[in-house]
C-alpha cells in the first residue's frame, strides 16, 4: 500500500485528503461484531414474528395500518469497514511518524532546557501525523470492540475527567516535578488531602495513562504504585508551566460537564426544547438597577431590558436565576481562567476564530464564489479617508460628526482589535471602539496601565449589545461581531443584529459576523462545541442558520465564507433595503 501523501503548510496545516488512508478515516460506519450480529439476528427474528402476528386480522387477512408499514421500512445500511485496510493505513502513518521524530534534532542532555523543562514542542508535520494516527486508531478501536466495551469506555472517560479536574482544582499537577517523581504521600501532604484519597484518584489517572505510576522498591507486581510522575499529557495540566492549557481544561469542565450533569433536571423543568425564550420564567436584568435580577413571564424583549433565558450552565453552577456571565462574575478565579482560555484560542487558532482573522487573509471558501476571498485589508484605504475627513474637520472646512471606523462589539479584552492594528498600520487606534461589559472594559484599562500598549488610544466603551448603539458608535464602516452570537439563542441573536442594523448608515457600512460554524458532517469536536454552547443558552449555526438570522434582523448577506477544517465562518452583511427587520 502506498504511503499516504502529506502536504503540510505551517500556516494552515492543510492536509491532502485524497489518499486511501484518509478515506478510511472519513467513513462513519459500524459493522457489527459476530456477537452483535447474533444479537441482531435474534432481535430481528423476534421482531419478524411479532410483526407478522400484528399485521394479521383474526380472520388471517393482512392488516394495512401505518404503524406496521413504518416498522417494515428497511434500516439504511452503513458502508463496510475494512479493518485490515485501516490497520495498514495506520501502520503507514506510524512509520512516517517515527521517521519524522528520528529526524528531529534533540537538545543535548546537558542543556538547562532539557533538565528542567518539558520537551520541545512537536513540528507541524508531527502534529498532523499524530492526529491522523489517533483518529484512525480510535476508529479501529470503535469498530473492533464489542458494543458493550464501547459503552464502558465512555463510562471510564467520565471518571477520568472527574479525576483530572479535581487534581487540577487542587493544583496537584503543579507539585509533580517535570522530571523524576513524587511519592503519593508527599503529594497528599502538599495539597493537604488524605493520602488514601489521593492514591485512589491518582490510580484512576495512572490507569488511563494521564499519569505514570511506579514503586521505588522495584516490586511493581506486589502492590499499588507509591510514586507518580508526569506523562506527556499531564504536563499540560500544570497551571504554573502551562497556564493557558490548564485554563482551557478548567473551562471545558466548567462550561461543559457542570451543565451536562444537569440536563435531566433542566429539560424536565423547561421542557424538551433547546434553550429559548418561553412562557415560563424568563430572567430579566433591569439595567437601571445594577445587577438586580428579577423573574417574570414573557419572551425576548426589544425594550429597555435585556432578555435572559434559563441555561443548564447556570443550573449546574447552582445559580439558575442568573445569566451565564453573571454566574462567572461571582467566581472571579473561574472568570480569569475563562479569559485566559479565550486568549489561548486567539493565539493558537487559525482562521475566523484566530488572532489573524481576515487581516492577512482568511482561508475560508465563499459558498457562492470560491475565488472571492474574505479580507479586511480594505480598511487601510477606509482609514486614510477617515483621516482626511478628520484633517478637514480640524481646519474648519467640514463640520460633520466624525464617525468611527471599526466597532468591536462584545470584543472582550481586545485581542482582535490589537491584531487588526498590528497588521494594518494605516488604522489609527482612535478610529476604533472596543465595547463590552463594564467589568471587562475595566480590565482592559488595567492591562493598558500595566504596560500592554497594543490598545493604547483605542476608545473603550461599556455597552450592552441588547441595547441601541450610542450616538458616538453609530455610522462605523464596520461592526465586528466575533464569538458573540454563538452564546445566544436565535431570538436573542436577532435582537443583537437589529440594534447593529439601526446603527448602520443607509449608504455604507457593514456588519461582519465571525463565529464557529456547525459542520454539515458531524465531528466529535465540532458537536462538543455545540453541546457546550447549548449549556450557555446558545448554539453553533450553519450557513442556513446565519442567513435566517440576518434576514429576520433586516440584513442582506453579501458573502458567506466557511473554513471546514477550522470549523469557522465569516458572514458579511449590509442593511437590507425596505422595511425588513424593522422594530414595528
XYZ file of C-alpha atoms in Angstrom:
584
model
C 0.000 0.000 0.000
C 1.394 3.427 -0.929
C 2.495 5.717 1.859
C -0.154 8.436 2.314
C 0.849 11.769 0.885
C 1.381 14.623 3.342
C 1.021 18.210 2.243
C 1.593 20.481 5.211
C 1.541 24.266 5.372
C 2.795 25.750 8.626
C 0.143 28.467 8.485
C -2.836 26.326 7.677
C -1.809 22.699 8.272
C -3.712 21.727 5.166
C -3.829 18.028 4.541
C -4.154 16.172 1.280
C -7.273 14.076 1.852
C -7.135 12.158 -1.387
C -5.102 9.202 -0.154
C -6.729 5.972 0.811
C -5.739 6.260 4.457
C -7.721 9.455 4.766
C -10.681 7.821 3.053
C -10.670 5.168 5.757
C -10.746 7.861 8.431
C -13.685 9.672 6.873
C -16.051 6.687 6.944
C -18.534 6.656 9.793
C -19.786 3.103 9.523
C -20.438 0.475 12.133
C -20.254 -3.169 11.145
C -21.485 -5.453 13.942
C -19.059 -7.897 15.501
C -20.058 -11.587 15.426
C -21.608 -11.255 18.888
C -23.596 -8.233 17.769
C -24.725 -9.965 14.610
C -26.036 -12.819 16.709
C -27.905 -10.374 18.911
C -29.299 -8.577 15.882
C -30.385 -11.835 14.255
C -32.182 -12.878 17.420
C -33.766 -9.456 17.709
C -34.743 -9.424 14.032
C -36.284 -12.878 14.300
C -38.311 -11.801 17.316
C -39.408 -8.619 15.573
C -40.334 -10.594 12.465
C -42.548 -12.950 14.455
C -44.106 -10.118 16.416
C -44.541 -8.004 13.322
C -46.117 -10.889 11.407
C -48.596 -11.525 14.201
C -49.528 -7.877 14.494
C -50.139 -7.450 10.781
C -52.808 -10.164 10.574
C -56.521 -9.819 11.341
C -58.261 -12.508 13.337
C -59.531 -13.911 10.063
C -55.968 -14.309 8.795
C -56.115 -11.376 6.357
C -53.220 -8.863 6.450
C -53.655 -5.523 8.164
C -52.729 -2.289 6.427
C -52.175 0.032 9.408
C -49.484 2.733 9.117
C -47.527 1.559 12.179
C -46.826 -1.827 10.636
C -45.833 -0.206 7.342
C -43.451 2.101 9.160
C -41.902 -0.754 11.103
C -41.279 -2.611 7.869
C -39.188 0.241 6.425
C -35.675 -1.123 5.852
C -32.893 0.338 8.002
C -30.183 2.102 5.962
C -27.005 0.046 5.989
C -23.647 1.654 6.754
C -20.776 1.216 4.297
C -18.470 -1.683 5.087
C -15.410 -1.021 7.232
C -12.269 -2.832 6.111
C -10.331 -3.269 9.331
C -7.279 -4.727 7.563
C -7.027 -1.817 5.163
C -7.473 0.611 8.069
C -4.733 -1.146 10.044
C -2.366 -0.944 7.075
C -3.037 2.779 6.767
C -2.401 3.148 10.498
C 0.938 1.338 10.157
C 1.965 3.580 7.256
C 1.213 6.676 9.331
C 3.118 5.220 12.295
C 6.228 4.553 10.196
C 6.170 8.066 8.838
C 5.761 9.492 12.359
C 8.762 7.515 13.593
C 10.847 8.776 10.688
C 9.770 12.341 11.437
C 10.648 12.024 15.121
C 14.004 10.359 14.367
C 14.942 13.210 12.034
C 14.118 15.890 14.616
C 17.186 17.173 16.468
C 17.025 16.922 20.262
C 18.692 19.317 22.700
C 21.793 17.932 24.432
C 21.166 16.315 27.801
C 23.357 18.938 29.448
C 21.100 21.738 28.224
C 19.257 23.560 31.036
C 16.111 23.411 28.926
C 16.200 19.603 28.792
C 16.879 19.321 32.516
C 14.060 21.425 33.898
C 11.521 21.948 31.143
C 9.102 19.952 29.059
C 10.300 18.520 25.730
C 10.444 20.823 22.734
C 7.071 21.275 21.017
C 6.461 18.944 18.069
C 6.728 20.159 14.495
C 3.575 20.811 12.437
C 4.290 17.620 10.455
C 4.481 15.576 13.646
C 1.247 17.096 14.960
C -0.616 16.222 11.769
C 0.663 12.642 11.794
C -0.208 12.172 15.457
C -3.712 13.482 14.806
C -4.155 11.088 11.892
C -2.936 8.117 13.897
C -5.106 8.972 16.903
C -8.195 9.467 14.746
C -7.725 6.282 12.770
C -6.739 4.297 15.859
C -9.894 5.415 17.634
C -11.932 4.413 14.583
C -10.372 0.943 14.535
C -10.928 0.523 18.275
C -14.569 1.539 17.931
C -15.229 -0.803 15.024
C -13.331 -3.736 16.537
C -14.592 -3.539 20.113
C -17.750 -5.339 21.229
C -20.573 -2.777 21.572
C -20.660 -3.099 25.353
C -16.960 -2.337 25.577
C -17.519 0.887 23.629
C -20.100 1.981 26.179
C -17.787 1.054 29.045
C -15.039 3.221 27.576
C -17.375 6.207 27.822
C -18.015 5.447 31.474
C -14.275 5.290 32.086
C -13.922 8.693 30.430
C -16.412 10.202 32.876
C -14.329 9.047 35.854
C -11.099 10.077 34.110
C -12.379 13.628 33.540
C -13.604 13.876 37.138
C -10.173 12.738 38.388
C -8.030 15.167 36.390
C -10.457 18.003 37.078
C -10.206 17.646 40.855
C -6.410 17.299 40.657
C -6.366 20.425 38.530
C -8.599 22.207 41.038
C -6.233 21.200 43.873
C -3.170 22.159 41.780
C -1.883 18.610 42.303
C -0.207 18.522 38.884
C 1.883 21.569 39.859
C 3.515 19.575 42.682
C 4.609 16.717 40.435
C 8.133 17.527 39.207
C 8.713 17.904 35.466
C 11.464 15.314 35.791
C 11.506 12.486 38.300
C 8.630 11.525 40.556
C 6.914 12.360 43.834
C 5.529 9.937 46.369
C 1.800 9.839 46.756
C 2.307 10.507 50.470
C 4.291 13.681 49.748
C 1.737 14.811 47.163
C -1.073 14.316 49.673
C 0.771 16.468 52.195
C 1.478 19.145 49.574
C -2.198 19.548 48.674
C -3.474 18.946 52.225
C -5.509 15.871 51.325
C -5.953 12.368 52.671
C -3.288 10.022 51.298
C -5.751 7.220 50.590
C -7.989 9.616 48.649
C -5.071 10.966 46.612
C -3.918 7.406 45.876
C -7.337 6.374 44.558
C -7.628 9.412 42.288
C -4.028 9.087 41.097
C -4.519 5.413 40.256
C -7.524 6.325 38.109
C -5.273 8.665 36.131
C -2.496 6.061 36.006
C -4.947 3.550 34.549
C -5.778 5.883 31.656
C -2.191 6.972 31.042
C -2.626 10.534 32.298
C -0.008 9.856 34.977
C 2.819 7.315 35.276
C 2.901 5.177 38.414
C 5.908 3.400 39.923
C 7.356 1.807 43.040
C 10.865 2.740 44.058
C 11.361 -0.627 45.751
C 11.115 -2.320 42.351
C 8.225 -4.522 43.463
C 5.847 -3.363 40.743
C 3.778 -6.543 40.904
C 3.448 -6.616 44.687
C 1.279 -3.602 45.357
C -0.178 -0.349 44.025
C 2.062 2.498 42.841
C 3.700 4.535 45.600
C 5.106 7.263 43.341
C 3.789 9.185 40.352
C 5.409 11.173 37.577
C 4.174 13.219 34.656
C 3.092 11.774 31.344
C 3.309 13.843 28.178
C -0.351 14.761 28.775
C -0.376 15.662 32.461
C 2.402 18.202 31.895
C -0.193 20.288 30.064
C -2.319 20.495 33.209
C 0.252 22.351 35.294
C -1.049 25.841 36.000
C 2.473 27.169 36.518
C 4.235 25.984 33.344
C 1.197 25.540 31.040
C -1.306 28.117 32.329
C -3.166 28.544 29.028
C -3.736 24.812 28.504
C -4.719 24.363 32.133
C -7.211 27.220 31.748
C -8.724 25.559 28.689
C -9.147 22.336 30.677
C -10.748 24.165 33.618
C -13.185 25.951 31.306
C -14.024 22.753 29.404
C -15.228 21.260 32.676
C -16.920 24.395 33.998
C -18.726 25.248 30.759
C -19.328 21.625 29.817
C -19.582 18.924 32.466
C -21.313 21.036 35.106
C -24.146 21.775 32.681
C -24.239 18.299 31.148
C -24.854 16.748 34.565
C -27.936 18.955 34.972
C -29.548 18.141 31.632
C -32.198 15.754 33.087
C -33.302 18.373 35.618
C -33.124 21.225 33.107
C -35.142 19.581 30.335
C -37.618 18.249 32.870
C -38.208 21.789 34.130
C -38.128 23.691 30.842
C -39.493 21.004 28.511
C -37.518 19.083 25.914
C -36.571 22.047 23.788
C -33.301 23.826 23.158
C -32.860 26.897 25.382
C -35.027 29.758 24.149
C -37.482 32.354 25.479
C -40.639 30.604 26.639
C -43.783 31.410 28.553
C -42.098 30.050 31.656
C -39.911 32.124 33.937
C -37.584 34.377 31.949
C -34.779 36.098 33.798
C -34.714 39.809 33.097
C -31.945 42.168 34.163
C -33.076 45.691 34.942
C -30.284 47.844 33.526
C -31.320 50.679 35.801
C -30.695 48.738 38.997
C -27.229 47.275 38.621
C -27.184 43.514 38.993
C -30.666 43.164 40.478
C -32.285 40.178 38.792
C -35.998 39.511 38.790
C -38.127 36.822 37.213
C -41.123 37.476 35.050
C -43.066 35.750 32.310
C -42.579 36.584 28.669
C -40.281 36.207 25.710
C -37.387 38.141 24.250
C -37.928 41.856 24.653
C -36.916 44.769 22.492
C -37.386 47.418 25.134
C -35.048 48.725 27.822
C -34.406 45.368 29.488
C -32.199 42.532 28.386
C -33.887 39.209 27.998
C -32.314 36.168 29.605
C -33.213 32.534 29.368
C -32.640 29.736 31.848
C -29.498 27.760 30.973
C -28.007 24.394 32.005
C -24.753 26.254 32.771
C -26.357 28.459 35.418
C -28.255 25.500 36.851
C -25.044 23.475 37.026
C -23.287 26.229 38.959
C -26.172 26.492 41.412
C -27.465 29.879 40.244
C -30.445 29.158 37.961
C -31.732 32.732 38.334
C -28.602 34.259 36.773
C -27.332 34.577 33.218
C -24.024 32.781 32.478
C -21.923 35.948 32.554
C -23.440 36.898 35.909
C -22.514 33.474 37.258
C -18.915 33.937 36.097
C -18.827 37.338 37.797
C -19.451 35.555 41.101
C -16.402 33.360 40.567
C -13.501 35.722 39.724
C -10.936 32.907 39.559
C -13.024 30.994 37.027
C -13.646 34.212 35.065
C -9.871 34.740 34.953
C -9.348 31.227 33.597
C -12.076 31.838 31.025
C -10.320 34.972 29.729
C -7.023 33.046 29.585
C -8.694 30.266 27.630
C -10.154 32.709 25.110
C -6.770 34.393 24.722
C -5.167 30.999 24.133
C -7.649 30.275 21.362
C -6.881 33.640 19.791
C -3.159 32.942 19.843
C -3.211 29.367 18.647
C -6.235 29.035 16.376
C -6.324 29.640 12.647
C -8.998 31.285 10.538
C -12.016 33.235 11.697
C -11.641 32.378 15.345
C -7.924 33.038 15.411
C -5.859 36.113 16.018
C -5.085 36.513 12.296
C -8.777 36.736 11.462
C -9.248 38.102 7.988
C -6.421 40.603 8.379
C -3.790 38.935 6.262
C -6.375 36.762 4.527
C -8.925 34.214 5.682
C -8.628 30.705 4.280
C -12.373 30.056 4.276
C -14.139 29.454 0.955
C -17.007 31.603 -0.290
C -20.140 29.489 -0.674
C -21.138 31.140 -3.976
C -17.828 32.284 -5.480
C -14.770 30.230 -4.411
C -12.498 32.824 -5.977
C -13.844 35.566 -3.709
C -11.551 35.658 -0.674
C -12.522 37.420 2.530
C -10.136 40.037 3.866
C -10.205 43.200 5.914
C -7.295 44.850 4.129
C -9.764 47.299 2.512
C -9.882 49.006 5.901
C -6.466 50.535 5.133
C -7.940 52.788 2.429
C -11.034 53.481 4.523
C -8.791 54.534 7.402
C -6.902 57.017 5.207
C -10.180 58.520 4.003
C -11.342 58.929 7.603
C -8.056 60.660 8.442
C -8.518 63.097 5.565
C -12.009 63.901 6.818
C -10.579 64.486 10.277
C -7.931 66.836 8.862
C -10.572 68.880 7.021
C -12.654 68.936 10.180
C -9.781 70.368 12.237
C -9.221 73.072 9.582
C -12.869 74.037 9.778
C -13.743 73.039 6.198
C -16.008 70.202 7.328
C -18.381 70.487 10.237
C -19.689 66.958 10.440
C -19.688 64.269 13.091
C -16.554 62.139 12.749
C -17.779 58.565 12.673
C -15.712 55.625 13.912
C -14.040 53.207 11.535
C -14.274 49.926 13.468
C -16.540 48.972 16.366
C -15.671 45.642 18.001
C -18.970 44.585 19.594
C -18.538 42.396 22.656
C -14.822 42.396 21.864
C -13.627 41.137 25.243
C -10.064 42.125 26.085
C -9.475 43.415 22.565
C -7.414 40.606 21.042
C -8.998 41.128 17.635
C -8.501 44.900 17.577
C -4.900 44.536 18.756
C -4.230 42.160 15.873
C -6.014 44.452 13.423
C -3.934 47.463 14.459
C -0.715 45.451 14.281
C -1.405 44.194 10.762
C -2.970 47.282 9.176
C -0.802 50.235 10.275
C -2.978 52.712 8.342
C -5.657 52.286 11.016
C -5.190 54.650 13.936
C -6.234 53.456 17.414
C -8.553 56.423 17.937
C -10.574 55.275 14.911
C -11.585 52.109 16.776
C -14.087 51.425 19.564
C -13.951 48.383 21.835
C -17.256 47.510 23.516
C -18.010 45.043 26.291
C -19.436 44.825 29.793
C -18.171 47.355 32.373
C -16.018 44.849 34.276
C -14.338 43.701 31.056
C -13.615 47.267 29.937
C -12.177 47.968 33.386
C -9.812 45.023 32.944
C -8.716 46.390 29.556
C -7.851 49.695 31.251
C -5.834 47.840 33.891
C -3.988 45.919 31.175
C -3.031 49.155 29.418
C -1.933 50.730 32.694
C 0.138 47.626 33.360
C 2.183 48.146 30.199
C 0.141 46.486 27.450
C 0.156 49.214 24.820
C -1.449 47.253 21.987
C -4.777 49.019 22.602
C -3.398 52.354 23.714
C -5.501 55.082 22.111
C -8.471 52.820 21.330
C -11.749 54.182 22.658
C -13.181 51.729 25.167
C -16.888 51.743 25.869
C -19.017 49.855 28.368
C -22.047 48.822 26.342
C -24.809 46.248 26.440
C -25.378 44.910 22.931
C -29.013 44.193 23.794
C -29.441 47.979 23.760
C -29.276 50.544 20.947
C -25.803 51.713 19.960
C -24.874 55.116 21.480
C -24.558 58.050 19.094
C -20.751 58.112 19.163
C -20.678 54.491 17.963
C -23.109 54.907 15.062
C -22.166 55.066 11.392
C -18.988 52.962 11.584
C -17.510 51.452 8.445
C -17.645 48.029 10.059
C -19.178 46.418 13.139
C -17.365 43.237 14.104
C -19.409 40.602 15.937
C -16.938 37.919 16.897
C -17.639 34.960 19.176
C -20.849 36.604 20.329
C -23.880 35.129 18.576
C -22.952 31.523 19.390
C -23.621 32.330 23.066
C -27.266 33.179 22.400
C -30.463 31.620 21.107
C -31.948 32.748 17.794
C -34.327 35.294 19.325
C -31.522 36.990 21.241
C -29.113 36.863 18.281
C -31.661 38.594 16.058
C -32.136 41.270 18.723
C -28.369 41.950 18.796
C -28.214 42.235 15.000
C -31.252 44.530 14.851
C -29.537 47.034 17.104
C -26.470 46.987 14.850
C -28.605 47.365 11.737
C -30.061 50.539 13.222
C -26.519 51.871 13.737
C -25.553 51.396 10.074
C -25.563 54.256 7.594
C -28.028 53.834 4.747
C -25.346 54.395 2.118
C -22.430 52.475 3.582
C -21.265 50.363 6.479
C -21.348 46.649 7.034
C -21.619 44.065 9.782
C -19.100 41.220 9.823
C -20.009 38.152 11.865
C -17.090 35.881 12.790
C -18.129 32.701 14.536
C -17.711 28.981 14.839
C -19.759 27.003 12.342
C -21.926 23.915 12.691
C -20.415 21.483 10.198
C -22.834 19.582 7.987
C -20.835 16.403 8.541
C -20.762 15.908 12.320
C -17.377 15.553 14.017
C -16.932 14.919 17.762
C -15.005 18.148 18.304
C -17.498 20.324 16.428
C -20.543 18.801 18.114
C -18.869 19.104 21.523
C -18.667 22.865 20.993
C -22.340 22.915 20.008
C -23.318 20.996 23.160
C -21.310 23.388 25.348
C -22.977 26.341 23.617
C -26.346 24.786 24.419
C -25.302 24.781 28.073
C -24.782 28.533 27.785
C -28.117 29.061 26.026
C -26.585 29.414 22.563
C -25.744 27.274 19.544
C -23.463 26.831 16.577
C -25.085 27.574 13.231
C -24.531 26.652 9.598
C -24.979 28.870 6.549
C -28.741 28.424 6.556
C -28.887 29.396 10.228
C -26.852 32.576 9.774
C -28.791 33.635 6.691
C -32.028 33.166 8.616
C -30.775 35.356 11.479
C -29.689 38.097 9.098
C -32.962 38.073 7.192
C -35.014 38.340 10.379
C -32.813 41.236 11.515
C -33.329 43.126 8.239
C -29.847 42.450 6.879
C -28.717 41.309 3.445
C -25.900 38.757 3.303
C -23.214 39.902 0.867
C -20.902 36.969 1.415
C -20.540 33.770 3.418
C -17.166 32.084 3.861
C -16.590 28.809 5.679
C -13.415 27.063 6.759
C -14.395 23.435 7.292
C -11.010 22.422 8.690
C -11.022 25.247 11.213
C -14.794 24.946 11.841
C -15.272 28.685 11.458
C -17.157 31.067 9.211
C -17.458 34.723 8.274
C -20.740 36.388 7.323
C -20.641 39.851 5.760
C -23.920 41.742 5.587
C -25.394 45.188 4.970
C -28.685 46.883 5.727
C -31.478 45.380 3.653
C -33.470 47.811 1.503
C -37.079 48.212 2.512
C -38.734 47.596 5.876
C -37.455 44.083 6.590
C -36.413 43.536 10.172
C -37.941 46.768 11.439
C -38.995 47.230 15.042
C -42.634 47.671 14.169
